[in-house]
Coordinates of C-alpha atoms in Angstrom, one line a residue:
Chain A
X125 CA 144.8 1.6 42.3
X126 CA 144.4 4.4 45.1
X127 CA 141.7 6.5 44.1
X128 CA 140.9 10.0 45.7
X129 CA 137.1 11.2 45.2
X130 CA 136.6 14.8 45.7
X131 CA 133.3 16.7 45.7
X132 CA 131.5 18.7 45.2
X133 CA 133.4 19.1 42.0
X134 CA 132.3 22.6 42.3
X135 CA 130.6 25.1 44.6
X136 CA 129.9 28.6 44.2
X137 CA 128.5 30.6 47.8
X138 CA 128.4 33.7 48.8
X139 CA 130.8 35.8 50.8
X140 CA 130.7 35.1 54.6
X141 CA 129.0 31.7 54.2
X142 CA 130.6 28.2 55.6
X143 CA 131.4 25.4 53.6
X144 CA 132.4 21.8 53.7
X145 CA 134.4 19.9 50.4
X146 CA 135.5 16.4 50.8
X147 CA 138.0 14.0 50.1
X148 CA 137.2 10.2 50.3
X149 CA 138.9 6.9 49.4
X150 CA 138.8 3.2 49.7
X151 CA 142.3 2.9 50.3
X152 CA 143.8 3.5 53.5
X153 CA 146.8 6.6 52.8
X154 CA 149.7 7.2 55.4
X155 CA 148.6 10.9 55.0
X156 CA 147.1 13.3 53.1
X157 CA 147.7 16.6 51.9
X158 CA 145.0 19.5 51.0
X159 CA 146.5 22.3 48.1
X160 CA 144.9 25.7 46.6
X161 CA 146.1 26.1 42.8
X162 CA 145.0 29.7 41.6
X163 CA 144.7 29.9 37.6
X164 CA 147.9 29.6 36.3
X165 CA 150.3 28.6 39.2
X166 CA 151.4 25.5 40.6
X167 CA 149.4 24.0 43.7
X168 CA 150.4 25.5 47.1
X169 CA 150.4 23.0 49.9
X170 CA 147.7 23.9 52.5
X171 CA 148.1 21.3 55.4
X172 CA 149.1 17.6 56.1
X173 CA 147.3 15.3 58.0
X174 CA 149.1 12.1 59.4
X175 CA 146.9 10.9 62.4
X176 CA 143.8 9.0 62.1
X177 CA 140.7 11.4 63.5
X178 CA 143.3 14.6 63.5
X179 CA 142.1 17.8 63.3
X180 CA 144.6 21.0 62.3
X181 CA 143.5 24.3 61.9
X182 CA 144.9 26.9 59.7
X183 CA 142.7 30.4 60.5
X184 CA 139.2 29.8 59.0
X185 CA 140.0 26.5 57.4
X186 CA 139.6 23.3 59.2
X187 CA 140.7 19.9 58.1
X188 CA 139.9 16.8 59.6
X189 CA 141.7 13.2 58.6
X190 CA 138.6 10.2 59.0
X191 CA 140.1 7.9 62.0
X192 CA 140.3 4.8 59.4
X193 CA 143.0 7.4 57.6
X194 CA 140.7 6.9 54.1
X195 CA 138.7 10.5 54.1
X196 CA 139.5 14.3 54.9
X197 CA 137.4 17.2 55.0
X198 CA 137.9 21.2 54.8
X199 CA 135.9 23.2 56.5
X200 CA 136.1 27.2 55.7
X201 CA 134.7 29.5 57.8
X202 CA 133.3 32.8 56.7
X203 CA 134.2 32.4 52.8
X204 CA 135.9 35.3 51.4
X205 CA 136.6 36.0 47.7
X206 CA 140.2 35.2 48.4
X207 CA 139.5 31.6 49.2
X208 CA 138.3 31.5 45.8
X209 CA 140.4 28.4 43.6
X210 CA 141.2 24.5 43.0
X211 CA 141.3 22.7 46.4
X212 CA 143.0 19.5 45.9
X213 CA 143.8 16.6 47.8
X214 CA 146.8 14.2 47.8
X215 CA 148.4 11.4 49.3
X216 CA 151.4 9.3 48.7
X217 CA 151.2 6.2 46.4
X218 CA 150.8 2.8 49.0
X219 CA 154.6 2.2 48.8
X220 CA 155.9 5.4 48.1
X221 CA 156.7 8.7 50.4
X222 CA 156.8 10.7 47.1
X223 CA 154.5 9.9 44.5
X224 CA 151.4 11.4 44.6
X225 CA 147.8 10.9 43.9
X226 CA 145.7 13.5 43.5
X227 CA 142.2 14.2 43.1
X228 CA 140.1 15.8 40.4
X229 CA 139.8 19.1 42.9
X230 CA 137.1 20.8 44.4
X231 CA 136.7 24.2 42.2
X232 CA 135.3 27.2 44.9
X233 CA 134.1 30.7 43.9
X234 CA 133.6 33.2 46.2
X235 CA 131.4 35.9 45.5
X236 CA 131.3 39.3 46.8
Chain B
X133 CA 164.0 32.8 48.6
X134 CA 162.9 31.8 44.4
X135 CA 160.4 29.0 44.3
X136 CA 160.5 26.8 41.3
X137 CA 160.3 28.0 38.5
X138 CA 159.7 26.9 35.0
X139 CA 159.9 28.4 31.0
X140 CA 158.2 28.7 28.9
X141 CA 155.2 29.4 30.4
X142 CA 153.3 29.0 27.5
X143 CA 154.1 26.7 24.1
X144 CA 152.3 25.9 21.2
X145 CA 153.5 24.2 18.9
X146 CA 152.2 21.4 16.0
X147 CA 151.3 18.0 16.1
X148 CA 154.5 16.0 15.1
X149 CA 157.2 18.7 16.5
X150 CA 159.5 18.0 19.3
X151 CA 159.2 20.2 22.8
X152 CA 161.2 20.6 25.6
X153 CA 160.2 22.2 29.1
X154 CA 162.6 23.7 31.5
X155 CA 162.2 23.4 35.5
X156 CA 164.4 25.3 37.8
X157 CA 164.2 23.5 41.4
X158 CA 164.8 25.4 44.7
X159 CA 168.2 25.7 45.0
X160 CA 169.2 22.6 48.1
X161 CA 166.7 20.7 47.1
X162 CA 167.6 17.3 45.8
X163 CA 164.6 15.7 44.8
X164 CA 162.5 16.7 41.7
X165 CA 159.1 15.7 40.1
X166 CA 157.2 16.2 36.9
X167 CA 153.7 16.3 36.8
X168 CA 151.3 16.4 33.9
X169 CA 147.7 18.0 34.6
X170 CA 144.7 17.7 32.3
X171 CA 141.9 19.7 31.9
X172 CA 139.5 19.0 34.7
X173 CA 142.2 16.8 36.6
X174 CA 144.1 16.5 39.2
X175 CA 148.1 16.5 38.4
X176 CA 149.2 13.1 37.3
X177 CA 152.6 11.6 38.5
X178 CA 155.1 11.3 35.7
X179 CA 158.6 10.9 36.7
X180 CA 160.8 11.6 40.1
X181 CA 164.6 12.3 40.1
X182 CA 166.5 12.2 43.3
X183 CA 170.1 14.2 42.1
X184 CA 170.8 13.5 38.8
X185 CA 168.8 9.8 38.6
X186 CA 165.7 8.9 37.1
X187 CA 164.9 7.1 40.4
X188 CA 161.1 6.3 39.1
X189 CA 159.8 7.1 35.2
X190 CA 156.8 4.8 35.7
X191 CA 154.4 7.5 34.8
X192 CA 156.0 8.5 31.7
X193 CA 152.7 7.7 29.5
X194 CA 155.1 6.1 26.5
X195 CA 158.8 6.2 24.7
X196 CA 157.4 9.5 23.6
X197 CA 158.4 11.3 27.1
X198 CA 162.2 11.7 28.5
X199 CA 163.6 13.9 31.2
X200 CA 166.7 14.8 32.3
X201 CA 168.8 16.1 35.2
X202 CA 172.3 16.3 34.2
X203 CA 173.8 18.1 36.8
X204 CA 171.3 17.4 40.1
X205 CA 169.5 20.6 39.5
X206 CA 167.5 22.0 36.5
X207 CA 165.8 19.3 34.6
X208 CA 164.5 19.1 31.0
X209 CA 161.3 17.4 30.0
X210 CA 161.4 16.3 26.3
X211 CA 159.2 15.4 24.3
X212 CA 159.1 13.5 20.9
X213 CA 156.5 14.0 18.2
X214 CA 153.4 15.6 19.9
X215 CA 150.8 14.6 19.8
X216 CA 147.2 16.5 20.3
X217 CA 146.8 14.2 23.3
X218 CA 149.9 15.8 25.1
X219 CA 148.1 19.0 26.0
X220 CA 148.2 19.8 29.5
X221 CA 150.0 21.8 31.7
X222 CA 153.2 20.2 32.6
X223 CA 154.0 21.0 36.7
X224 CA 157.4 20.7 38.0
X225 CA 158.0 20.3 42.0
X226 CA 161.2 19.8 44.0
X227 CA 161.5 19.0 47.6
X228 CA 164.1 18.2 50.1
X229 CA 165.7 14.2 50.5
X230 CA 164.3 13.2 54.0
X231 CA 165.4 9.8 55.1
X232 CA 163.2 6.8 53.8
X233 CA 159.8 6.3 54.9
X234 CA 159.1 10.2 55.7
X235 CA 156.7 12.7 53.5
X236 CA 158.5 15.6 52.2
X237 CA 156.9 18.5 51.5
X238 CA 156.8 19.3 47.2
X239 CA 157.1 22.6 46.7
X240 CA 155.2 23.4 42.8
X241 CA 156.3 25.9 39.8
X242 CA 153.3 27.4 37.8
X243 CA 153.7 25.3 35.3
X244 CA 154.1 24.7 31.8
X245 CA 151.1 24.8 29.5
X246 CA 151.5 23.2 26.2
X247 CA 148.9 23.1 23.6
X248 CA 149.5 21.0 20.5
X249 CA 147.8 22.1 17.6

């Protein structure tokens, strides 16, 4: 079974402060995805990485795939409150271009 | 330019009743997925059509759970004598059909939250 570990499970900073969440396996995934969900909506895809040791940057937030394709990171920059929500994590199944595994999420709060 | 969307977006209902949740793909988009997420969880695979197939139920957690897709496009997951277990928030996601071996990007609706009393 692929498994995806996130953490922290949650983290609550201050505005303008950097943070780093993480996504780790033991399994080796073709690529993974990152996603925000905000309290009653779907997830909202964020990035995907494909290439071992990539790194894509989408404003403040930085995401890095590990170069043995089993880990990612995001990196935000100068938290605002609007970066507040579920970051999750996904790949597709060993097999499969469509079925998912996600992780348990990353839950960030943003203070003013 | 409507994403997915899904209704209702809230049901209760009693252990032992029958439910059924409605997902409206975006419109071109062949594939479709149901999701189930928990409580503290990530969302859970359940079932995949690609046009009016079931082309993988293996998540389907028992005989319990059905969907359908009659006509390629809106889908119905049904389910049989609730159970308290079944709460969750039931997602719904379509995408485009790329050709084999290629990620497509799932696009979510806000889901479905059932509560079983």
């Amino acid at each position: 079974t692929q498994l995806l570990e996130q953490s922290p499970q949650f983290l609550s900073i201050q505005e303008g402060e950097n943070l780093t969440v993480y996504c780790n396996s033991s399994s080796v995934f073709s690529s993974l995805q990152w996603y925000r969900q905000e309290p009653g909506e779907g997830p909202v895809l964020l990035v995907t990485v494909v290439t071992g040791g990539e790194v894509k940057k989408l404003k403040r937030l930085t995401f890095q795939f590990g170069d043995a394709r089993k880990d990612s990171s995001l990196h935000i920059t100068a938290a605002q409150p609007g970066d507040t929500g579920l970051y999750l994590c996904a790949g597709p199944r060993k097999g499969s271009n469509y079925k998912l595994t996600f992780g348990k999420g990353t839950l960030l709060t943003v203070n003013p | 330019g409507a994403g997915v969307s899904q209704t209702p977006s809230n049901k209760v209902t009693e252990k032992g009743k029958y439910v059924e949740l409605r997902c409206d793909p975006i419109s071109g988009h062949t594939a479709l997925y149901w999701y189930r997420q928990s409580l503290g969880q990530g969302p859970e695979f359940l079932i995949y059509f690609q046009g009016t197939g079931a082309a993988d139920d293996s998540g389907l957690p028992n005989d319990r759970f059905f969907a359908v897709r009659p006509e390629g496009s809106v889908s119905t997951l049904k389910i049989q004598r609730t159970e308290r277990g079944d709460s969750a928030v039931y997602l719904c996601a379509s995408s485009l059909r790329l050709p084999s071996g290629t990620y497509n990007e799932q696009f979510f609706g806000p889901g479905t939250r059932l509560t079983v009393l």
